[in-house]
């Protein structure tokens, strides 16, 4: 177990960021693009920041995924191939990140964050009014394995932006409504968060007290976010989300490269 001393004001600020991230993540994904930069800015080493973020994010993702499940917007049996593939990918990605140097991670994470932020800003999601699930075919199962392995691996290795990638790739791979898309994205995000968290704990890269504190606020934000997504969609969140993420990413890139 790794601990890291923080000032009370910094601790409170991280919890506030976590609540905002939980709200945003439940709607559009990408909450980690707020919490990971905030943890790094607070002075946590990259490995510890990633592990602690996984603990906090698991609180939020399980809350959001359960809210979608209750509304029948996620069917675990239908997406079981995605669950297994995502779990395997997350395990492999987390094992890899333990072998990467701190200097490499300091330079890699800001680049990932800014790339996802620009994708979120300029990318588009295809919409469908259909609330029915895709037809089960061999092609569908292959898509689930490729998507799950790659995004699970990315979440285990880095994390920030995985929810956004899930939402975007769902719109390309499956013809279904945005709410079914969000239900799948948030649920798979929980799978990769949880598997990655277990691995980070085994490797000793988690600050439990900070992660649980942020997780409680993430859970509150995720509950309100999921309810808002089910009722209103994400039109209000996207411009705020993009603005905050881009500012934080530019700050981290400046610190890492300039």
mmCIF file of C-alpha atoms in Angstrom:
data_model
loop_
_atom_site.group_PDB
_atom_site.id
_atom_site.type_symbol
_atom_site.label_atom_id
_atom_site.label_comp_id
_atom_site.label_asym_id
_atom_site.label_seq_id
_atom_site.Cartn_x
_atom_site.Cartn_y
_atom_site.Cartn_z
ATOM 1 C CA UNK A 1 0.000 0.000 0.000
ATOM 2 C CA UNK A 2 1.293 3.451 -0.911
ATOM 3 C CA UNK A 3 0.289 6.620 0.959
ATOM 4 C CA UNK A 4 0.893 10.240 0.044
ATOM 5 C CA UNK A 5 0.534 13.293 2.314
ATOM 6 C CA UNK A 6 -1.758 16.062 1.060
ATOM 7 C CA UNK A 7 -2.898 19.386 2.479
ATOM 8 C CA UNK A 8 -6.595 19.408 3.585
ATOM 9 C CA UNK A 9 -7.440 22.069 0.984
ATOM 10 C CA UNK A 10 -5.899 19.963 -1.792
ATOM 11 C CA UNK A 11 -7.768 16.914 -0.526
ATOM 12 C CA UNK A 12 -11.073 18.823 -0.592
ATOM 13 C CA UNK A 13 -10.373 20.116 -4.098
ATOM 14 C CA UNK A 14 -9.672 16.578 -5.347
ATOM 15 C CA UNK A 15 -12.985 15.392 -3.903
ATOM 16 C CA UNK A 16 -14.814 18.264 -5.620
ATOM 17 C CA UNK A 17 -13.146 17.362 -8.924
ATOM 18 C CA UNK A 18 -14.145 13.730 -8.340
ATOM 19 C CA UNK A 19 -17.808 14.647 -7.931
ATOM 20 C CA UNK A 20 -17.769 16.660 -11.165
ATOM 21 C CA UNK A 21 -15.936 13.827 -12.920
ATOM 22 C CA UNK A 22 -18.492 11.265 -11.726
ATOM 23 C CA UNK A 23 -21.330 13.405 -13.056
ATOM 24 C CA UNK A 24 -19.644 13.894 -16.434
ATOM 25 C CA UNK A 25 -18.437 10.300 -16.725
ATOM 26 C CA UNK A 26 -21.927 8.894 -16.220
ATOM 27 C CA UNK A 27 -23.182 10.935 -19.172
ATOM 28 C CA UNK A 28 -20.398 11.220 -21.742
ATOM 29 C CA UNK A 29 -17.474 9.246 -20.357
ATOM 30 C CA UNK A 30 -14.019 10.674 -19.797
ATOM 31 C CA UNK A 31 -14.237 11.499 -16.099
ATOM 32 C CA UNK A 32 -10.693 10.206 -15.721
ATOM 33 C CA UNK A 33 -9.528 13.109 -17.865
ATOM 34 C CA UNK A 34 -10.422 15.313 -14.900
ATOM 35 C CA UNK A 35 -9.324 13.141 -11.985
ATOM 36 C CA UNK A 36 -5.985 11.862 -13.341
ATOM 37 C CA UNK A 37 -4.668 15.354 -14.238
ATOM 38 C CA UNK A 38 -5.911 16.626 -10.862
ATOM 39 C CA UNK A 39 -4.059 13.843 -9.019
ATOM 40 C CA UNK A 40 -0.889 14.471 -11.014
ATOM 41 C CA UNK A 41 -1.144 18.217 -10.414
ATOM 42 C CA UNK A 42 -1.521 17.516 -6.673
ATOM 43 C CA UNK A 43 1.888 15.843 -6.830
ATOM 44 C CA UNK A 44 1.131 12.117 -6.866
ATOM 45 C CA UNK A 45 3.620 9.972 -8.860
ATOM 46 C CA UNK A 46 2.050 8.637 -12.099
ATOM 47 C CA UNK A 47 1.745 4.990 -10.978
ATOM 48 C CA UNK A 48 0.126 6.046 -7.700
ATOM 49 C CA UNK A 49 -2.155 8.540 -9.488
ATOM 50 C CA UNK A 50 -3.376 5.859 -11.919
ATOM 51 C CA UNK A 51 -3.969 3.273 -9.182
ATOM 52 C CA UNK A 52 -5.731 5.702 -6.846
ATOM 53 C CA UNK A 53 -7.872 6.926 -9.726
ATOM 54 C CA UNK A 54 -8.950 3.329 -10.444
ATOM 55 C CA UNK A 55 -10.166 2.959 -6.858
ATOM 56 C CA UNK A 56 -12.153 6.201 -7.019
ATOM 57 C CA UNK A 57 -13.440 5.513 -10.537
ATOM 58 C CA UNK A 58 -14.754 2.078 -9.550
ATOM 59 C CA UNK A 59 -17.172 3.749 -7.127
ATOM 60 C CA UNK A 60 -18.518 5.987 -9.857
ATOM 61 C CA UNK A 61 -18.661 3.403 -12.630
ATOM 62 C CA UNK A 62 -20.512 0.815 -10.538
ATOM 63 C CA UNK A 63 -23.078 3.460 -9.531
ATOM 64 C CA UNK A 64 -23.648 4.604 -13.102
ATOM 65 C CA UNK A 65 -23.738 1.094 -14.553
ATOM 66 C CA UNK A 66 -26.250 -0.049 -11.912
ATOM 67 C CA UNK A 67 -28.481 2.939 -12.703
ATOM 68 C CA UNK A 68 -28.487 1.999 -16.415
ATOM 69 C CA UNK A 69 -29.055 -1.667 -15.535
ATOM 70 C CA UNK A 70 -32.100 -0.797 -13.425
ATOM 71 C CA UNK A 71 -33.566 1.053 -16.397
ATOM 72 C CA UNK A 72 -32.924 -2.043 -18.588
ATOM 73 C CA UNK A 73 -30.367 -0.143 -20.643
ATOM 74 C CA UNK A 74 -27.685 -2.805 -20.151
ATOM 75 C CA UNK A 75 -28.126 -6.568 -20.619
ATOM 76 C CA UNK A 76 -25.170 -8.480 -19.049
ATOM 77 C CA UNK A 77 -26.018 -11.748 -20.824
ATOM 78 C CA UNK A 78 -26.074 -10.120 -24.250
ATOM 79 C CA UNK A 79 -22.722 -8.381 -23.699
ATOM 80 C CA UNK A 80 -20.957 -11.272 -21.908
ATOM 81 C CA UNK A 81 -18.290 -11.505 -24.655
ATOM 82 C CA UNK A 82 -17.479 -7.827 -24.094
ATOM 83 C CA UNK A 83 -17.216 -8.406 -20.328
ATOM 84 C CA UNK A 84 -14.638 -11.193 -20.675
ATOM 85 C CA UNK A 85 -12.633 -9.402 -23.369
ATOM 86 C CA UNK A 86 -12.551 -6.136 -21.405
ATOM 87 C CA UNK A 87 -11.426 -7.902 -18.219
ATOM 88 C CA UNK A 88 -8.564 -9.665 -20.013
ATOM 89 C CA UNK A 89 -7.480 -6.457 -21.770
ATOM 90 C CA UNK A 90 -7.526 -4.460 -18.507
ATOM 91 C CA UNK A 91 -5.387 -7.059 -16.731
ATOM 92 C CA UNK A 92 -2.762 -7.056 -19.498
ATOM 93 C CA UNK A 93 -2.705 -3.254 -19.730
ATOM 94 C CA UNK A 94 -2.233 -2.806 -15.983
ATOM 95 C CA UNK A 95 0.577 -5.373 -15.869
ATOM 96 C CA UNK A 96 2.299 -3.484 -18.694
ATOM 97 C CA UNK A 97 2.071 -0.062 -17.052
ATOM 98 C CA UNK A 98 3.938 -1.357 -13.985
ATOM 99 C CA UNK A 99 6.999 -1.842 -16.214
ATOM 100 C CA UNK A 100 6.889 1.675 -17.717
ATOM 101 C CA UNK A 101 9.155 4.336 -16.239
ATOM 102 C CA UNK A 102 7.761 7.318 -14.352
ATOM 103 C CA UNK A 103 9.398 9.694 -16.846
ATOM 104 C CA UNK A 104 7.728 7.886 -19.757
ATOM 105 C CA UNK A 105 4.325 8.002 -18.035
ATOM 106 C CA UNK A 106 4.749 11.712 -17.261
ATOM 107 C CA UNK A 107 5.114 12.336 -21.004
ATOM 108 C CA UNK A 108 2.576 9.754 -22.224
ATOM 109 C CA UNK A 109 -0.447 10.599 -20.070
ATOM 110 C CA UNK A 110 -0.767 14.296 -21.081
ATOM 111 C CA UNK A 111 -0.600 13.326 -24.776
ATOM 112 C CA UNK A 112 -3.383 10.760 -24.318
ATOM 113 C CA UNK A 113 -5.515 13.255 -22.410
ATOM 114 C CA UNK A 114 -5.212 16.045 -24.994
ATOM 115 C CA UNK A 115 -5.818 13.628 -27.897
ATOM 116 C CA UNK A 116 -9.032 12.345 -26.337
ATOM 117 C CA UNK A 117 -10.091 15.882 -25.442
ATOM 118 C CA UNK A 118 -9.762 17.009 -29.061
ATOM 119 C CA UNK A 119 -11.586 13.907 -30.268
ATOM 120 C CA UNK A 120 -14.406 14.662 -27.840
ATOM 121 C CA UNK A 121 -14.475 18.267 -29.036
ATOM 122 C CA UNK A 122 -14.536 17.590 -32.784
ATOM 123 C CA UNK A 123 -15.827 13.999 -33.017
ATOM 124 C CA UNK A 124 -19.448 13.118 -33.653
ATOM 125 C CA UNK A 125 -21.650 10.299 -32.419
ATOM 126 C CA UNK A 126 -24.105 8.563 -34.715
ATOM 127 C CA UNK A 127 -27.582 8.410 -33.236
ATOM 128 C CA UNK A 128 -30.299 5.803 -33.568
ATOM 129 C CA UNK A 129 -33.788 5.849 -32.149
ATOM 130 C CA UNK A 130 -33.838 2.064 -31.866
ATOM 131 C CA UNK A 131 -33.965 0.730 -28.301
ATOM 132 C CA UNK A 132 -33.438 -2.831 -29.526
ATOM 133 C CA UNK A 133 -30.094 -4.623 -29.241
ATOM 134 C CA UNK A 134 -28.097 -5.591 -32.360
ATOM 135 C CA UNK A 135 -28.732 -8.977 -33.972
ATOM 136 C CA UNK A 136 -26.452 -11.725 -32.621
ATOM 137 C CA UNK A 137 -24.013 -12.836 -35.333
ATOM 138 C CA UNK A 138 -20.459 -14.164 -35.494
ATOM 139 C CA UNK A 139 -19.408 -10.701 -36.649
ATOM 140 C CA UNK A 140 -20.988 -9.145 -33.547
ATOM 141 C CA UNK A 141 -19.021 -11.443 -31.211
ATOM 142 C CA UNK A 142 -15.790 -10.635 -33.049
ATOM 143 C CA UNK A 143 -16.493 -6.910 -32.673
ATOM 144 C CA UNK A 144 -17.118 -7.391 -28.962
ATOM 145 C CA UNK A 145 -13.792 -9.180 -28.448
ATOM 146 C CA UNK A 146 -11.729 -6.723 -30.482
ATOM 147 C CA UNK A 147 -13.372 -3.714 -28.844
ATOM 148 C CA UNK A 148 -13.211 -5.182 -25.337
ATOM 149 C CA UNK A 149 -9.580 -6.285 -25.540
ATOM 150 C CA UNK A 150 -8.338 -3.000 -27.016
ATOM 151 C CA UNK A 151 -10.303 -0.629 -24.777
ATOM 152 C CA UNK A 152 -9.769 -2.786 -21.693
ATOM 153 C CA UNK A 153 -6.035 -2.755 -22.433
ATOM 154 C CA UNK A 154 -6.066 1.021 -22.882
ATOM 155 C CA UNK A 155 -7.969 1.513 -19.625
ATOM 156 C CA UNK A 156 -5.521 -0.709 -17.753
ATOM 157 C CA UNK A 157 -2.501 1.043 -19.255
ATOM 158 C CA UNK A 158 -3.632 4.676 -19.042
ATOM 159 C CA UNK A 159 -7.344 5.117 -18.347
ATOM 160 C CA UNK A 160 -8.281 8.738 -19.113
ATOM 161 C CA UNK A 161 -10.775 8.918 -21.980
ATOM 162 C CA UNK A 162 -11.743 5.231 -22.031
ATOM 163 C CA UNK A 163 -15.404 6.027 -21.443
ATOM 164 C CA UNK A 164 -15.365 8.451 -24.357
ATOM 165 C CA UNK A 165 -13.739 5.828 -26.590
ATOM 166 C CA UNK A 166 -16.403 3.299 -25.579
ATOM 167 C CA UNK A 167 -19.218 5.707 -26.414
ATOM 168 C CA UNK A 168 -17.647 6.670 -29.743
ATOM 169 C CA UNK A 169 -16.790 3.119 -30.838
ATOM 170 C CA UNK A 170 -20.233 1.841 -29.826
ATOM 171 C CA UNK A 171 -21.802 4.313 -32.218
ATOM 172 C CA UNK A 172 -19.599 2.992 -35.028
ATOM 173 C CA UNK A 173 -19.972 -0.734 -34.291
ATOM 174 C CA UNK A 174 -23.568 -1.145 -33.144
ATOM 175 C CA UNK A 175 -26.806 0.345 -34.385
ATOM 176 C CA UNK A 176 -28.663 1.187 -31.188
ATOM 177 C CA UNK A 177 -29.903 4.163 -29.205
ATOM 178 C CA UNK A 178 -27.589 6.562 -27.393
ATOM 179 C CA UNK A 179 -28.954 5.407 -24.038
ATOM 180 C CA UNK A 180 -28.140 1.751 -24.797
ATOM 181 C CA UNK A 181 -24.742 2.993 -25.962
ATOM 182 C CA UNK A 182 -24.176 4.800 -22.647
ATOM 183 C CA UNK A 183 -25.362 1.785 -20.652
ATOM 184 C CA UNK A 184 -22.818 -0.448 -22.398
ATOM 185 C CA UNK A 185 -20.011 2.123 -22.140
ATOM 186 C CA UNK A 186 -20.468 2.765 -18.424
ATOM 187 C CA UNK A 187 -20.806 -0.945 -17.589
ATOM 188 C CA UNK A 188 -17.680 -1.935 -19.516
ATOM 189 C CA UNK A 189 -15.858 0.967 -17.909
ATOM 190 C CA UNK A 190 -16.707 -0.556 -14.530
ATOM 191 C CA UNK A 191 -15.370 -3.979 -15.613
ATOM 192 C CA UNK A 192 -12.008 -2.562 -16.711
ATOM 193 C CA UNK A 193 -11.807 -0.233 -13.685
ATOM 194 C CA UNK A 194 -12.408 -3.097 -11.257
ATOM 195 C CA UNK A 195 -9.967 -5.564 -12.852
ATOM 196 C CA UNK A 196 -7.318 -2.861 -13.179
ATOM 197 C CA UNK A 197 -7.895 -1.801 -9.565
ATOM 198 C CA UNK A 198 -7.311 -5.335 -8.265
ATOM 199 C CA UNK A 199 -4.067 -5.472 -10.215
ATOM 200 C CA UNK A 200 -2.900 -2.032 -8.995
ATOM 201 C CA UNK A 201 -3.644 -3.087 -5.393
ATOM 202 C CA UNK A 202 -1.534 -6.212 -5.854
ATOM 203 C CA UNK A 203 1.277 -4.056 -7.243
ATOM 204 C CA UNK A 204 1.021 -1.582 -4.328
ATOM 205 C CA UNK A 205 0.079 1.492 -6.386
ATOM 206 C CA UNK A 206 -3.054 2.686 -4.516
ATOM 207 C CA UNK A 207 -3.607 5.364 -1.868
ATOM 208 C CA UNK A 208 -6.684 3.832 -0.220
ATOM 209 C CA UNK A 209 -7.763 6.739 1.976
ATOM 210 C CA UNK A 210 -7.646 9.270 -0.853
ATOM 211 C CA UNK A 211 -9.181 6.840 -3.352
ATOM 212 C CA UNK A 212 -12.123 6.003 -1.074
ATOM 213 C CA UNK A 213 -12.680 9.689 -0.254
ATOM 214 C CA UNK A 214 -12.753 10.640 -3.930
ATOM 215 C CA UNK A 215 -14.799 7.527 -4.693
ATOM 216 C CA UNK A 216 -17.597 8.590 -2.367
ATOM 217 C CA UNK A 217 -17.883 11.924 -4.178
ATOM 218 C CA UNK A 218 -17.571 10.205 -7.553
ATOM 219 C CA UNK A 219 -20.452 7.935 -6.578
ATOM 220 C CA UNK A 220 -22.691 10.910 -5.776
ATOM 221 C CA UNK A 221 -21.773 12.633 -9.025
ATOM 222 C CA UNK A 222 -22.284 9.439 -11.032
ATOM 223 C CA UNK A 223 -25.765 8.877 -9.600
ATOM 224 C CA UNK A 224 -26.896 12.389 -10.500
ATOM 225 C CA UNK A 225 -25.166 12.132 -13.879
ATOM 226 C CA UNK A 226 -26.828 8.849 -14.811
ATOM 227 C CA UNK A 227 -30.234 10.183 -13.839
ATOM 228 C CA UNK A 228 -29.604 13.321 -15.912
ATOM 229 C CA UNK A 229 -28.420 11.277 -18.898
ATOM 230 C CA UNK A 230 -31.500 9.082 -18.804
ATOM 231 C CA UNK A 231 -33.723 12.172 -18.611
ATOM 232 C CA UNK A 232 -31.941 14.912 -20.581
ATOM 233 C CA UNK A 233 -28.925 13.592 -22.519
ATOM 234 C CA UNK A 234 -25.485 15.223 -22.652
ATOM 235 C CA UNK A 235 -26.008 18.546 -24.433
ATOM 236 C CA UNK A 236 -25.299 20.569 -21.298
ATOM 237 C CA UNK A 237 -22.218 18.606 -20.249
ATOM 238 C CA UNK A 238 -20.164 18.398 -23.439
ATOM 239 C CA UNK A 239 -19.003 22.048 -23.748
ATOM 240 C CA UNK A 240 -18.127 22.228 -20.033
ATOM 241 C CA UNK A 241 -16.373 18.870 -20.208
ATOM 242 C CA UNK A 242 -14.278 19.828 -23.238
ATOM 243 C CA UNK A 243 -13.269 23.204 -21.824
ATOM 244 C CA UNK A 244 -12.070 21.839 -18.483
ATOM 245 C CA UNK A 245 -10.244 18.871 -19.998
ATOM 246 C CA UNK A 246 -8.381 20.905 -22.605
ATOM 247 C CA UNK A 247 -7.221 23.457 -20.016
ATOM 248 C CA UNK A 248 -5.940 20.692 -17.713
ATOM 249 C CA UNK A 249 -4.280 18.802 -20.552
ATOM 250 C CA UNK A 250 -2.466 21.894 -21.838
ATOM 251 C CA UNK A 251 -1.238 22.555 -18.298
ATOM 252 C CA UNK A 252 0.142 19.015 -17.983
ATOM 253 C CA UNK A 253 1.807 19.126 -21.410
ATOM 254 C CA UNK A 254 3.436 22.452 -20.494
ATOM 255 C CA UNK A 255 4.781 20.907 -17.260
ATOM 256 C CA UNK A 256 6.011 17.714 -18.975
ATOM 257 C CA UNK A 257 7.622 19.145 -22.115
ATOM 258 C CA UNK A 258 8.347 22.868 -21.624
#
